[in-house]
Coordinates of C-alpha atoms and ligand atoms in Angstrom, one line a residue:
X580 CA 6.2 -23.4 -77.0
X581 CA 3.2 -21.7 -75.6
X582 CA 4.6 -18.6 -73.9
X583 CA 1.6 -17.2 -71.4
X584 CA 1.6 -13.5 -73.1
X585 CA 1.1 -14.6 -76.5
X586 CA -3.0 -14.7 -75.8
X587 CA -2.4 -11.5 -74.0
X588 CA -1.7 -9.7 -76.7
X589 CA -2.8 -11.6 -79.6
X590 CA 0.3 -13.1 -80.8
X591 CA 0.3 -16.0 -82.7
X592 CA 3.9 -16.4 -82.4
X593 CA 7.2 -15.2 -81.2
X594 CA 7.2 -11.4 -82.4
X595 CA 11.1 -10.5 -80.9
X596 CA 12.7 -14.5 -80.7
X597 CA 16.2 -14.1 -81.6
X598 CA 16.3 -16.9 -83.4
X599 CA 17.8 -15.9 -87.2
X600 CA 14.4 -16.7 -88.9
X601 CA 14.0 -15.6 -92.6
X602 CA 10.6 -14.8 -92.2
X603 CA 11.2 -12.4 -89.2
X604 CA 13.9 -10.9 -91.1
X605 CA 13.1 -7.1 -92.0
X606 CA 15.2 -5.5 -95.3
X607 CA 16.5 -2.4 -94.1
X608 CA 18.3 -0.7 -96.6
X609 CA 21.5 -1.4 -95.6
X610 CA 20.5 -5.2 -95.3
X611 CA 19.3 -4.6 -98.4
X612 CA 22.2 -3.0 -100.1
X613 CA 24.7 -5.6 -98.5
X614 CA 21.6 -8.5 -100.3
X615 CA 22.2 -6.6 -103.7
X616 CA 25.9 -6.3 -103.6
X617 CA 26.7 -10.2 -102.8
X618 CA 23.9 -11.4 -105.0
X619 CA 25.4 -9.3 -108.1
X620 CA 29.3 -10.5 -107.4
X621 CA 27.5 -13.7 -107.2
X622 CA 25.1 -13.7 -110.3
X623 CA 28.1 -12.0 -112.4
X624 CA 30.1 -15.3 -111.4
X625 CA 32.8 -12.3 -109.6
X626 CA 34.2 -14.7 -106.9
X627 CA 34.6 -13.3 -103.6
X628 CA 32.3 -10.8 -101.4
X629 CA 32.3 -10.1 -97.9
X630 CA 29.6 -9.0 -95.2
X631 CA 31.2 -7.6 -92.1
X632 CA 28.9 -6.5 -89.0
X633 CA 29.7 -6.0 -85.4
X634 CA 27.7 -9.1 -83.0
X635 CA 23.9 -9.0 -83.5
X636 CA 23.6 -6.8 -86.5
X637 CA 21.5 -9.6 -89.0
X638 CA 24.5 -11.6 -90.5
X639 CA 23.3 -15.0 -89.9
X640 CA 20.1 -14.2 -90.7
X641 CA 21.1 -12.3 -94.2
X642 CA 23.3 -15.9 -94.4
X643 CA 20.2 -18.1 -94.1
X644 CA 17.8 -15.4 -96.5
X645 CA 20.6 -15.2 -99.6
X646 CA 21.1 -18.8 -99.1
X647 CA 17.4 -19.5 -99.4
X648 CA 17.5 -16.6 -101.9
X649 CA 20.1 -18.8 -104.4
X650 CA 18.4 -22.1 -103.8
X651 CA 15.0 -20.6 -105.2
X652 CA 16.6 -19.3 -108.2
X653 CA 18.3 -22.9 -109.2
X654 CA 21.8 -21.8 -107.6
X655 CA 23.9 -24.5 -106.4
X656 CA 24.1 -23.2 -102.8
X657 CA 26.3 -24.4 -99.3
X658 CA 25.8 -22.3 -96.3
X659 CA 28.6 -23.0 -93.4
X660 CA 27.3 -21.9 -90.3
X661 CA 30.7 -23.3 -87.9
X662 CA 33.7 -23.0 -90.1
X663 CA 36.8 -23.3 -87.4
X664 CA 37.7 -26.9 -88.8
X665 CA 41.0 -27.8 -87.5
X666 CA 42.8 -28.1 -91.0
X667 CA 42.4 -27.3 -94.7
X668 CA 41.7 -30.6 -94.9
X669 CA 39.1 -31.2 -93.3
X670 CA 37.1 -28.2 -94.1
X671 CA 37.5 -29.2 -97.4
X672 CA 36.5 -32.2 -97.1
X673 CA 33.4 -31.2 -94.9
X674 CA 32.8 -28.9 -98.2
X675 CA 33.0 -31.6 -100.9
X676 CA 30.1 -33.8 -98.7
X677 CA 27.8 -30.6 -98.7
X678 CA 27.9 -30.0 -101.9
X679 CA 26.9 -33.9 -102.4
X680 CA 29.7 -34.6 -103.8
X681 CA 29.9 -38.5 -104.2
X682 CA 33.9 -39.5 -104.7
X683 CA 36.3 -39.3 -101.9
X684 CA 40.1 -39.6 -101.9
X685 CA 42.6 -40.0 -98.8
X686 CA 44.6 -37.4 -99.8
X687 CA 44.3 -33.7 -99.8
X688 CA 45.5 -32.9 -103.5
X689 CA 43.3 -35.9 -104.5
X690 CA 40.0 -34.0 -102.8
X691 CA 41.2 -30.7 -104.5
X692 CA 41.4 -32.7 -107.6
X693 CA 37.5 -33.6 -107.4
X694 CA 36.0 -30.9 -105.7
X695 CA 37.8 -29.5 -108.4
X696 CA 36.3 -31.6 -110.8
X697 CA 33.0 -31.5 -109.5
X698 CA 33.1 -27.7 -110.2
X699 CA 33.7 -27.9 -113.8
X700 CA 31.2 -30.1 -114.0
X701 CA 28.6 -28.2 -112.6
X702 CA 29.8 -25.1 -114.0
X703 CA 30.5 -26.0 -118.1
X704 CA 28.3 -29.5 -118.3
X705 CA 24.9 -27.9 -116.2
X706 CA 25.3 -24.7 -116.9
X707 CA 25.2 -23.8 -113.1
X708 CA 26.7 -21.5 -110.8
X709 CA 28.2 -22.8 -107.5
X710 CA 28.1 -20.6 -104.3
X711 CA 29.4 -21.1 -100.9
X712 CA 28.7 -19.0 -98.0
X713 CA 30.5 -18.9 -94.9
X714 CA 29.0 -17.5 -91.5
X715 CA 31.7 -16.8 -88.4
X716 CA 33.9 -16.1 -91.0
X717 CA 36.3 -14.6 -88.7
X718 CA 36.9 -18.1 -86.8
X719 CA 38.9 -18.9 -89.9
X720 CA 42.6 -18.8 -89.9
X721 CA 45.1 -18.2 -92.0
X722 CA 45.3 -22.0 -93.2
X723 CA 41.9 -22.3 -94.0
X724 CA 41.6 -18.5 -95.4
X725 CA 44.7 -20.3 -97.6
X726 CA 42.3 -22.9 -99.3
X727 CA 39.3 -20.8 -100.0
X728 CA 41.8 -18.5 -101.8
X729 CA 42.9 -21.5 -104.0
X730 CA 39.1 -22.5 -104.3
X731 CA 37.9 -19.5 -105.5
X732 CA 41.1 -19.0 -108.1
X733 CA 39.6 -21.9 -110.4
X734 CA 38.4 -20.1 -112.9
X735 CA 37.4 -20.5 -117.0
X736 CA 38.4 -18.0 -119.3
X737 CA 36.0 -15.0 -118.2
X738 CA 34.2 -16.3 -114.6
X739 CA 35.2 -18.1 -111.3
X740 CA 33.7 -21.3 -110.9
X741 CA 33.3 -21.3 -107.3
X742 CA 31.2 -17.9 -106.1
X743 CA 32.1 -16.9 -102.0
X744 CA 30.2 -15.3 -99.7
X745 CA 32.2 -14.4 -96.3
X746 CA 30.1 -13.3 -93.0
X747 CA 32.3 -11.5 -90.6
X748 CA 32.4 -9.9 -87.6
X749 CA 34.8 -7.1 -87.5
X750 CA 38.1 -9.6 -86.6
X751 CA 38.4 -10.7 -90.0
X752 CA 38.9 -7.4 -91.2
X753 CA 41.9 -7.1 -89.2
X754 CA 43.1 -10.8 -90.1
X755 CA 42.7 -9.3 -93.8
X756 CA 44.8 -5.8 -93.5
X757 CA 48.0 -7.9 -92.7
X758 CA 50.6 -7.9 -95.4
X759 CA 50.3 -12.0 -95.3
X760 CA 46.7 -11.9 -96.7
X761 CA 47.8 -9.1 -99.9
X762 CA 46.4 -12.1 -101.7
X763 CA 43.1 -12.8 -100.4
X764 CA 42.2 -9.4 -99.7
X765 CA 42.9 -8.3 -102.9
X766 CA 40.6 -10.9 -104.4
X767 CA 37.2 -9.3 -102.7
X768 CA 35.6 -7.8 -105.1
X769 CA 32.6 -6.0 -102.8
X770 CA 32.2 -5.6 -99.6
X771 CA 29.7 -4.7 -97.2
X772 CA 29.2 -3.5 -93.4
X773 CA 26.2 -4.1 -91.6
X774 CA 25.2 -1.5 -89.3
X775 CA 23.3 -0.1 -86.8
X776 CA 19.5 0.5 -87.1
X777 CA 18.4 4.2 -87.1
X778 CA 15.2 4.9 -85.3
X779 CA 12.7 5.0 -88.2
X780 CA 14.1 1.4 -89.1
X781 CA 14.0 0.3 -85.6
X782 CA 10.9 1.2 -85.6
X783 CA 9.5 -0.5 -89.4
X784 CA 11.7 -3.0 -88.3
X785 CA 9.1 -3.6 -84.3
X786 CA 5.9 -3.3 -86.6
X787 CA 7.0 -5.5 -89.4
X788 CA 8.0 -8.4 -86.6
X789 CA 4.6 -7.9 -84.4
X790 CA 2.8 -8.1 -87.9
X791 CA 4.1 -11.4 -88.3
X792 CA 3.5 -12.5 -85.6
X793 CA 0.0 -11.6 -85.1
X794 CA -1.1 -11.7 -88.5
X795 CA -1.1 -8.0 -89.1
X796 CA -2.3 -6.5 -85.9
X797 CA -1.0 -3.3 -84.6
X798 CA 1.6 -3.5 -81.8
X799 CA 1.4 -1.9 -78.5
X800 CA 4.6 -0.1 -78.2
X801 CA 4.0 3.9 -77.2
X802 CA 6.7 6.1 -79.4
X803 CA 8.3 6.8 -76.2
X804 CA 8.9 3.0 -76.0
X805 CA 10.5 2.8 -79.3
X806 CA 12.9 5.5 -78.9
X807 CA 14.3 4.4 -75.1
X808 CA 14.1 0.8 -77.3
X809 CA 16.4 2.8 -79.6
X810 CA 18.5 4.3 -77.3
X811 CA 19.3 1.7 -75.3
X812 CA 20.1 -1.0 -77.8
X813 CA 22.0 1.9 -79.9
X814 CA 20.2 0.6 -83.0
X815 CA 21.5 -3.2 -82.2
X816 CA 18.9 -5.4 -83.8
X817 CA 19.7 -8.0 -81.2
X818 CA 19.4 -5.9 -78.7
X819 CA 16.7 -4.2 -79.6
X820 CA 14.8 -7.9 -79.6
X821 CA 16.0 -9.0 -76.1
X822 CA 14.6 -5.3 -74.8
X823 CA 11.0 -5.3 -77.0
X824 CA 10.6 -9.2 -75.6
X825 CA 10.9 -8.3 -72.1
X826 CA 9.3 -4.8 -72.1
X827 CA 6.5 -7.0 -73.5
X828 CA 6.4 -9.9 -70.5
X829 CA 6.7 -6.6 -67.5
X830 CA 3.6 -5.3 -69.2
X831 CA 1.9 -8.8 -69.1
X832 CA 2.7 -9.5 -65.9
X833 CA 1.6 -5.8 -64.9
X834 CA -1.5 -6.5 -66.8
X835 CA -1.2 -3.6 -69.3
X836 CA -2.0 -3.8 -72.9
X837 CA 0.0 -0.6 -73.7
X838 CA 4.1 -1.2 -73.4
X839 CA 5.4 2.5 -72.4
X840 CA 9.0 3.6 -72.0
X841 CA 8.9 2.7 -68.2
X842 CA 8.7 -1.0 -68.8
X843 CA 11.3 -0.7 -71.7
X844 CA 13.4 1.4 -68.8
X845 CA 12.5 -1.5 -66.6
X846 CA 13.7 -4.4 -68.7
X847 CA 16.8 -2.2 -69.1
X848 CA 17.5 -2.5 -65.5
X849 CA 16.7 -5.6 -64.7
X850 CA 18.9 -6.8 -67.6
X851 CA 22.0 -4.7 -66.2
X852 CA 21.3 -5.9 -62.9
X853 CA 21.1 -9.8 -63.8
X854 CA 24.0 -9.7 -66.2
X855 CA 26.8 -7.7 -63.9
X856 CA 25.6 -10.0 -60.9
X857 CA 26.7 -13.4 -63.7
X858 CA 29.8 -11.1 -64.3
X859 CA 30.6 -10.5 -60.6
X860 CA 30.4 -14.5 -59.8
Ligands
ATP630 N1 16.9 -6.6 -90.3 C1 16.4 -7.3 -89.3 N2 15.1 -7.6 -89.2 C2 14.6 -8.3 -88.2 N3 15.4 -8.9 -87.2 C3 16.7 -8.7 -87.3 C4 17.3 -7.9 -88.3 N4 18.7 -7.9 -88.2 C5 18.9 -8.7 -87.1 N5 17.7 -9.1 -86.6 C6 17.5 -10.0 -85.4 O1 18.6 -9.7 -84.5 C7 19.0 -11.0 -83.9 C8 20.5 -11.2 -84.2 O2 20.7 -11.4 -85.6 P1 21.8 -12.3 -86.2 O3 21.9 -13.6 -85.4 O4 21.5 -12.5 -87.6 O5 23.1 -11.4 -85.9 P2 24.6 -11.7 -86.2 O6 25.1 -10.5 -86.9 O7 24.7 -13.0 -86.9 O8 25.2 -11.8 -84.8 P3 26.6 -12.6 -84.3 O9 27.7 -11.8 -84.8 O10 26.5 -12.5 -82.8 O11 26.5 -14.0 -84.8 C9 18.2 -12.1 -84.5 O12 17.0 -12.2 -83.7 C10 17.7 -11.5 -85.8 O13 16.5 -12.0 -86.2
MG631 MG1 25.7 -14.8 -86.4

């Protein structure tokens, strides 16, 4: 889409689209750490790791990077964006057919028998390592939590043959403390939280996206911009992205190549305004 302040200010693309995109994806270093941690329960074959992050904090897109991460490296790798399948069952089977496996059977113990199957195979025949990774992990309940605990419990002698990676806002955390899941919580072996930006990231964090986007220009964001950018969005990469985009249209519209707080202050109200008049209605 041709957006009219892209010319304005030199953009080739998007610089603040909240669309999860890899390649607008910035490694802070807690994205980083959280990238480490999963990667190493996954390369040591450990089983089970967990990202949690409140809403907007980079868990999809850390889901979409250490999934494309894994495929690059010859990793057998399944990313599950919508998990909330109705039964084990069926996310099971909606598992088997992603990882291409070709034989079907009507019954559940049957499927669990060659998804089973199809691990081994990949595992001790190709020499491979299997990883799923699971975003909205906190849509899943207690039945489905049920079969990725049996998944991930097939195991050889020293290594798991199925790795798991679980991205979560902060509801699956309470799902795990209850006494019912002792057994599934007990099984992660690392887990992670994502949070909020400080300023000097949210700030690497608006020149690494406008360089992207512009093919390494400078942005025009003032240091006051950044920091009401900061403040309001309390660090909330989401946020932050909604505020920098529409600072950046008030300053097109007002004709100004320099974005300064005041538009950031501006978008800030007119956001407030539009979304408590949706919430009144
Ligand atoms: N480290 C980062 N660098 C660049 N952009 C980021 C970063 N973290 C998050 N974002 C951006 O913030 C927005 C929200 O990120 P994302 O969708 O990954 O969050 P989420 O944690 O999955 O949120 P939700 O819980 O609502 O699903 C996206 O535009 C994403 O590109
Ligand atoms: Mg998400």
């Amino acid at each position: 889409m041709d957006l009219p302040y892209l010319k304005f200010f030199g953009l080739k693309e998007e610089p603040f689209s909240t669309v999860p995109s890899p390649r607008y994806f910035f490694l802070t270093s807690v994205h980083s750490t959280a990238l480490e941690k999963t990667a190493y329960v996954v390369g040591a074959k450990k089983g089970l790791s967990v990202v949690f992050g409140d809403t907007g904090t980079g868990k999809s897109s850390l889901a979409r990077l250490l999934h494309q991460k894994f495929l690059d490296q010859g990793i057998v790798s399944v990313l599950l964006t919508n998990p909330s399948y109705p039964t084990p069952n069926s996310l099971l089977r909606t598992i088997a057919q992603e990882f291409g496996t070709t034989r079907t059977d009507k019954s559940f113990k049957g499927m669990l028998d060659i998804f089973k199957g199809f691990l081994i195979e990949q595992a001790l025949q190709q020499g491979k390592t299997v990883v799923l990774i699971i975003d909205e992990a906190q849509t899943l309940r207690p039945p489905l939590l049920e079969l990725l605990r049996q998944l991930i419990n097939y195991e050889t002698n020293d290594t798991k043959l199925l790795q798991l990676v679980l991205f979560a806002q902060d509801e699956l955390r309470n799902t795990l403390a209850r006494p019912r899941q002792d057994n599934f919580r007990s099984r992660v072996v690392m887990a992670s939280t994502l949070e909020h930006l400080s300023l000097e990231e949210l700030r690497a964090m608006i020149r690494f996206r406008w360089e992207v986007a512009s093919g390494g220009r400078q942005h025009p964001f003032t240091d006051d911009a950044v920091a009401v950018i900061f403040e309001q969005s309390a660090g909330m990469p989401r946020e932050a992205n909604i505020l920098a985009d529409n600072s950046l249209l008030l300053a097109y519209y007002a004709n100004s190549p320099k974005i300064s707080g005041e538009y950031v202050n501006q978008a800030v109200s007119d956001r407030r305004a539009n979304l408590s008049r949706k919430e009144a209605a």
